[in-house]
CSV table of C-alpha atoms in Angstrom, one decimal:
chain,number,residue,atom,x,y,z
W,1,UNK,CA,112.8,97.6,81.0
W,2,UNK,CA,111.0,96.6,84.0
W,3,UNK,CA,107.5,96.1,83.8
W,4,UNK,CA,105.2,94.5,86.7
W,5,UNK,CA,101.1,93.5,85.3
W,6,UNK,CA,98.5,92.8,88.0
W,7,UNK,CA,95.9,90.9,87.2
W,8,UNK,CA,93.1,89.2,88.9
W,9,UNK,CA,91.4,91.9,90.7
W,10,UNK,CA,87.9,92.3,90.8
W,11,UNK,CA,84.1,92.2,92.5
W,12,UNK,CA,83.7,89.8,95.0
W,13,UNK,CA,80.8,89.2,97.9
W,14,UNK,CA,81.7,89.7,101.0
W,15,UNK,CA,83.3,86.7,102.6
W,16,UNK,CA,84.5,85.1,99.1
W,17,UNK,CA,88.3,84.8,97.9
W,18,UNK,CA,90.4,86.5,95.3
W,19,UNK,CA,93.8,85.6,93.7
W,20,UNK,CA,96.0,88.3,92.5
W,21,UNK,CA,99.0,87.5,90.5
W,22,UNK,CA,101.7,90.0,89.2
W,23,UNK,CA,103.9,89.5,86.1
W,24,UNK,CA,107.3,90.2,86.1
W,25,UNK,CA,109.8,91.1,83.3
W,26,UNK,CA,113.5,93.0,83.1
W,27,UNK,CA,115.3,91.6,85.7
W,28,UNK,CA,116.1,88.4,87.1
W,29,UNK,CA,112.6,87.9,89.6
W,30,UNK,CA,114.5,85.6,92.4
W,31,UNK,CA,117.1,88.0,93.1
W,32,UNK,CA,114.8,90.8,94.7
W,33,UNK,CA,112.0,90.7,97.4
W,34,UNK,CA,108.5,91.7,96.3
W,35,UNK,CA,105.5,93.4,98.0
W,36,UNK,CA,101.9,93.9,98.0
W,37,UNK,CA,100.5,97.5,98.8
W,38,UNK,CA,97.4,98.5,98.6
W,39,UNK,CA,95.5,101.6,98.3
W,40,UNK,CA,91.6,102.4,99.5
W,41,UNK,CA,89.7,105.0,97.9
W,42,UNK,CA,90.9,108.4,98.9
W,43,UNK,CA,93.3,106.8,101.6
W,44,UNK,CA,97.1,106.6,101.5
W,45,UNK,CA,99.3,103.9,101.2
W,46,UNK,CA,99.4,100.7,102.9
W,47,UNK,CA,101.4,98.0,102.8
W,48,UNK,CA,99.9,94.6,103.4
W,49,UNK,CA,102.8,91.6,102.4
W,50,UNK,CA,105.7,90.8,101.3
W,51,UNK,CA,108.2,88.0,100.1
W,52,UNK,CA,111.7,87.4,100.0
W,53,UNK,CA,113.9,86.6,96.5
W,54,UNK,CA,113.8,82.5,97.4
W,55,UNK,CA,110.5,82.7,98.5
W,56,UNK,CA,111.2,81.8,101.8
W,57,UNK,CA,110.4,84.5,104.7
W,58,UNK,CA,107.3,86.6,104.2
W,59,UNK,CA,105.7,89.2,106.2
W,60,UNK,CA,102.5,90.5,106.7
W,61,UNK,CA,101.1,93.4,107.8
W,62,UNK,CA,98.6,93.2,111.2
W,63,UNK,CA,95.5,93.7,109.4
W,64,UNK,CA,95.6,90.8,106.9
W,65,UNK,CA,98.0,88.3,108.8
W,66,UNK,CA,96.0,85.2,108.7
W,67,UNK,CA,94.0,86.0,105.8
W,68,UNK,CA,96.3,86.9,103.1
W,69,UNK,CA,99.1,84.4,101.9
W,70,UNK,CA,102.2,85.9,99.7
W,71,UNK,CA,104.3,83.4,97.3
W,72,UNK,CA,106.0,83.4,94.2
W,73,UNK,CA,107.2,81.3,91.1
W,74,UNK,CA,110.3,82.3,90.2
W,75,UNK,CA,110.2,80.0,87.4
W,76,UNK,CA,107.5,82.1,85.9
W,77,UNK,CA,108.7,85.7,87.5
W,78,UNK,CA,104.9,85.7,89.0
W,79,UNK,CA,104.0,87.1,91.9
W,80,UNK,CA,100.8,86.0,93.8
W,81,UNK,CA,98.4,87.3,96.6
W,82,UNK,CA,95.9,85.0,97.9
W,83,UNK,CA,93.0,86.7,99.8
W,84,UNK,CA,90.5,84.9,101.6
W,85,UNK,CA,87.6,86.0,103.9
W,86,UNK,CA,87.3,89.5,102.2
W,87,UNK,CA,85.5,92.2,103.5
W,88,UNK,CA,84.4,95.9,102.5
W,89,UNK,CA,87.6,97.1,104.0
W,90,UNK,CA,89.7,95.2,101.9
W,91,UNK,CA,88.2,97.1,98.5
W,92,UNK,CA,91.1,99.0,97.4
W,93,UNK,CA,93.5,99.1,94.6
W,94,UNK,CA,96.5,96.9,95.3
W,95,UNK,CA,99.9,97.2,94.2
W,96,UNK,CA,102.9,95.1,93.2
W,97,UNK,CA,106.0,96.2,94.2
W,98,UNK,CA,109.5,95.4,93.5
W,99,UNK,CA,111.9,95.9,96.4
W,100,UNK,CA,115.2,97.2,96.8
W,101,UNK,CA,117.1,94.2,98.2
W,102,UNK,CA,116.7,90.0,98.1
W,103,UNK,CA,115.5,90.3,101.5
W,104,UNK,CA,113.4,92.3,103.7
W,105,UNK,CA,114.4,96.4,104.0
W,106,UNK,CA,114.7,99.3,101.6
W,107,UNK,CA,112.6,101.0,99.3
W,108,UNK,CA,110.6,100.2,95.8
W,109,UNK,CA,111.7,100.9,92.8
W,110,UNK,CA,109.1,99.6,90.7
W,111,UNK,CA,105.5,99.4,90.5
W,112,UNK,CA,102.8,97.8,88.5
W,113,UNK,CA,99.8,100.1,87.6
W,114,UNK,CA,97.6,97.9,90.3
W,115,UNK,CA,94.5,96.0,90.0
W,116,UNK,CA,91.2,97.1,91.7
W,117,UNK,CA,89.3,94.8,94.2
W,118,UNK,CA,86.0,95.7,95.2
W,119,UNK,CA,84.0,93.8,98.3
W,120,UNK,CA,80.6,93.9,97.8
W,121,UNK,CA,77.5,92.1,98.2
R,1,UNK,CA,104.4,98.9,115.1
R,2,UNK,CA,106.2,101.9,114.1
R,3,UNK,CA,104.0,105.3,112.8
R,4,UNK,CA,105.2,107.8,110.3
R,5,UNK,CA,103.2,111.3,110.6
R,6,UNK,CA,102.9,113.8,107.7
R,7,UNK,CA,100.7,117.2,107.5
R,8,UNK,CA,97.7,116.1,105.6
R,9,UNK,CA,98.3,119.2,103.3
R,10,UNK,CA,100.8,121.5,101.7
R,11,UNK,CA,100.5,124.7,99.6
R,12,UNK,CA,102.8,126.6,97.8
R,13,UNK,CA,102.7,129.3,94.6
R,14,UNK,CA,104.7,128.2,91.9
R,15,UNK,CA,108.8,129.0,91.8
R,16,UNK,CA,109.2,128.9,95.9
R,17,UNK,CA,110.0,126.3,98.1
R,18,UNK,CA,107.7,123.2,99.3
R,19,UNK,CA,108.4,121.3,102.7
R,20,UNK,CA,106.9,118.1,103.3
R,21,UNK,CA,107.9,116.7,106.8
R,22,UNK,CA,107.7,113.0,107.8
R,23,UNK,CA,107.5,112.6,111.8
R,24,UNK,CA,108.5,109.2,113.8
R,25,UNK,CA,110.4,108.5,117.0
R,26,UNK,CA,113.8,108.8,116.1
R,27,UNK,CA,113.3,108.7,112.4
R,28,UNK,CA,116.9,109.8,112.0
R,29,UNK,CA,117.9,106.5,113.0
R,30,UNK,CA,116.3,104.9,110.5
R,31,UNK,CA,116.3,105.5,106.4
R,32,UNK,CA,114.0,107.5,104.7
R,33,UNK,CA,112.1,107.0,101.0
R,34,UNK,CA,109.6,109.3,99.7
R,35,UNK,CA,107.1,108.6,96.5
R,36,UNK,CA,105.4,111.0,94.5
R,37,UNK,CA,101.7,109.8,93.5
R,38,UNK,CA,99.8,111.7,91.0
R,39,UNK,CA,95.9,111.2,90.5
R,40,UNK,CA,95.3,107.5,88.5
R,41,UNK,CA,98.7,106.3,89.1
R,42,UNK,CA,101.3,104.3,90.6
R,43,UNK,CA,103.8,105.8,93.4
R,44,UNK,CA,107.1,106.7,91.8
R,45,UNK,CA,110.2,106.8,93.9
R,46,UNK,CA,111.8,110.2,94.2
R,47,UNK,CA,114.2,109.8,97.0
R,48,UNK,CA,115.6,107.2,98.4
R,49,UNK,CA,117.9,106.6,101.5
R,50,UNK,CA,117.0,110.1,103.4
R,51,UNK,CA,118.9,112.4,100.6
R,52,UNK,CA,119.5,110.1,97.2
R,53,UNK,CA,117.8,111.1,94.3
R,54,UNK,CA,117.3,107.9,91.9
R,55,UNK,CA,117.7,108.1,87.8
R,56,UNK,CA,114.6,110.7,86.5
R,57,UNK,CA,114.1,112.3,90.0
R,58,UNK,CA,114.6,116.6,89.0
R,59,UNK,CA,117.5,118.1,90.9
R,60,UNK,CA,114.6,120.3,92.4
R,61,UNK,CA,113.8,117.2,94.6
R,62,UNK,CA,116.2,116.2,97.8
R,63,UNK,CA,115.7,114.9,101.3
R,64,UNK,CA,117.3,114.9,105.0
R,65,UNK,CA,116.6,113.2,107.9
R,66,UNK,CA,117.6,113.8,111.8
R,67,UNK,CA,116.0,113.6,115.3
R,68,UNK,CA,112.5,112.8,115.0
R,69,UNK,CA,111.8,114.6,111.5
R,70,UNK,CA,113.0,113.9,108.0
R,71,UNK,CA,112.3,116.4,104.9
R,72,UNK,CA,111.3,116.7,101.4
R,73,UNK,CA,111.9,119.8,100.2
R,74,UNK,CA,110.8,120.3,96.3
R,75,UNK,CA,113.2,124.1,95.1
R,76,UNK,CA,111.4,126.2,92.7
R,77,UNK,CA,107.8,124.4,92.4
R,78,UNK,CA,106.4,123.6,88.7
R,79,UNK,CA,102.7,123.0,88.8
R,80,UNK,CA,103.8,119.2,87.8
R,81,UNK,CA,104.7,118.7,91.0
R,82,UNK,CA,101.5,118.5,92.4
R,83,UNK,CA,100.6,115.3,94.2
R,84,UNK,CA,100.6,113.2,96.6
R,85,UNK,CA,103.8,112.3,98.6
R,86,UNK,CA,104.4,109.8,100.8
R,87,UNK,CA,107.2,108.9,103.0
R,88,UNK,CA,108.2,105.0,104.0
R,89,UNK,CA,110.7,103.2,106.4
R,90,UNK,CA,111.6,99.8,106.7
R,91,UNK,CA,110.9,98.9,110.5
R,92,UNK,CA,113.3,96.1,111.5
R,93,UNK,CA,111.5,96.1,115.0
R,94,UNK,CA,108.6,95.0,113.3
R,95,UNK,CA,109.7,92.9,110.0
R,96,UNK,CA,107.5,96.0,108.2
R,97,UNK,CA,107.9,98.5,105.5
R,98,UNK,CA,106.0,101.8,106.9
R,99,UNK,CA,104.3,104.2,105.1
R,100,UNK,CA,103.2,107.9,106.4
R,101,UNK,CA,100.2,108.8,105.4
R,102,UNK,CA,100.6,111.1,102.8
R,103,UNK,CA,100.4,115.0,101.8
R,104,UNK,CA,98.9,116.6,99.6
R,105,UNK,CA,101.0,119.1,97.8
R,106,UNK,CA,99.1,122.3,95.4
R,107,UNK,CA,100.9,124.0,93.5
């Protein structure tokens, strides 16, 4: 069974950083790209980054390109979202996805139940 | 970077037809995924690839795509099928994965 476990979410001031990690189990973590998504109060959808199966293309979206970094351990099956500079905007509940394919395309098949961040002074 | 435009809103009585539509610039050139989202938790796929309905999705569920508009179209509505549904793309233009913003279906 596949199962994804964020963790690391949380309340942080304004300006400050946050590590989000995401625990993977049920299938063999190198062989599939994974994503970040996020999810603002009583907004839609957004994706922010993603990361191939090796670990070595990612891709961000405009808003956080600079200030997020994506990576992975395949070793441990972890996925890991490092977010720096954070601002009120950023609050939202984020996401880990696993995607479709190794590399960049497709859909998600599988979600974790997502980990709330909260920027606030 | 590519934008994916759905009504805010849908209503439908229970046992007709629902019609969610996903707009982009020549969506039917691309492939389309939608997820249902119910209050509190994660997005589950329900279509994938404009018209493939994974493992779990109900029959009722399906999906097309062509021109500039693709479709989810939920047969014979339960009242569990109110959510949240969101269509996405994978924008090679880009290097992004694309999500609409969403629409609220009540049942």
């Amino acid at each position: 069974e596949v199962q994804l476990l964020e963790s690391g979410g949380g309340l942080v001031q304004p300006g400050g950083p946050l590590r989000l990690s995401c625990a993977a189990s049920g299938f063999t973590f190198s062989s599939y790209v994974m994503s970040w998504v996020r999810q603002a109060p009583g907004k839609g959808l957004e994706w922010v980054s993603g990361i191939s199966g090796s670990g070595g293309d990612t891709y961000y979206a405009d808003s956080v390109r600079g200030q997020f970094t994506i990576s992975r351990d395949n070793s441990r099956s972890t996925l890991y979202l490092q977010m720096n500079s954070l601002r009120a905007e950023d609050t939202a509940v984020y996401y880990c996805a696993k995607g479709e394919y190794s590399s960049a395309s497709g859909y998600f098949d599988y979600w974790g139940q997502g980990t709330q961040v909260t920027v606030s002074s | 970077s590519y934008v994916l435009t759905q009504p805010p809103s849908v209503s439908v009585a229970p046992g007709e037809t629902a019609r969610i539509t996903c707009g982009g610039n020549n969506i039917g050139r691309k492939i389309v995924h939608w997820y249902q989202q119910k209050p509190g938790q994660a997005p589950v796929l329900v279509i994938s690839d404009d018209s493939a309905r994974p493992s779990g999705s109900p029959e009722r569920f399906s999906g097309s795509n062509s021109g500039n508009t693709a479709t989810l179209t939920i047969s014979r509505v339960e009242a569990g099928d109110e959510a949240d549904y969101y269509c996405q793309v994978w924008d090679s233009s880009s290097v992004h994965w694309v999500f609409g913003g969403g629409t609220k279906l009540t049942v």
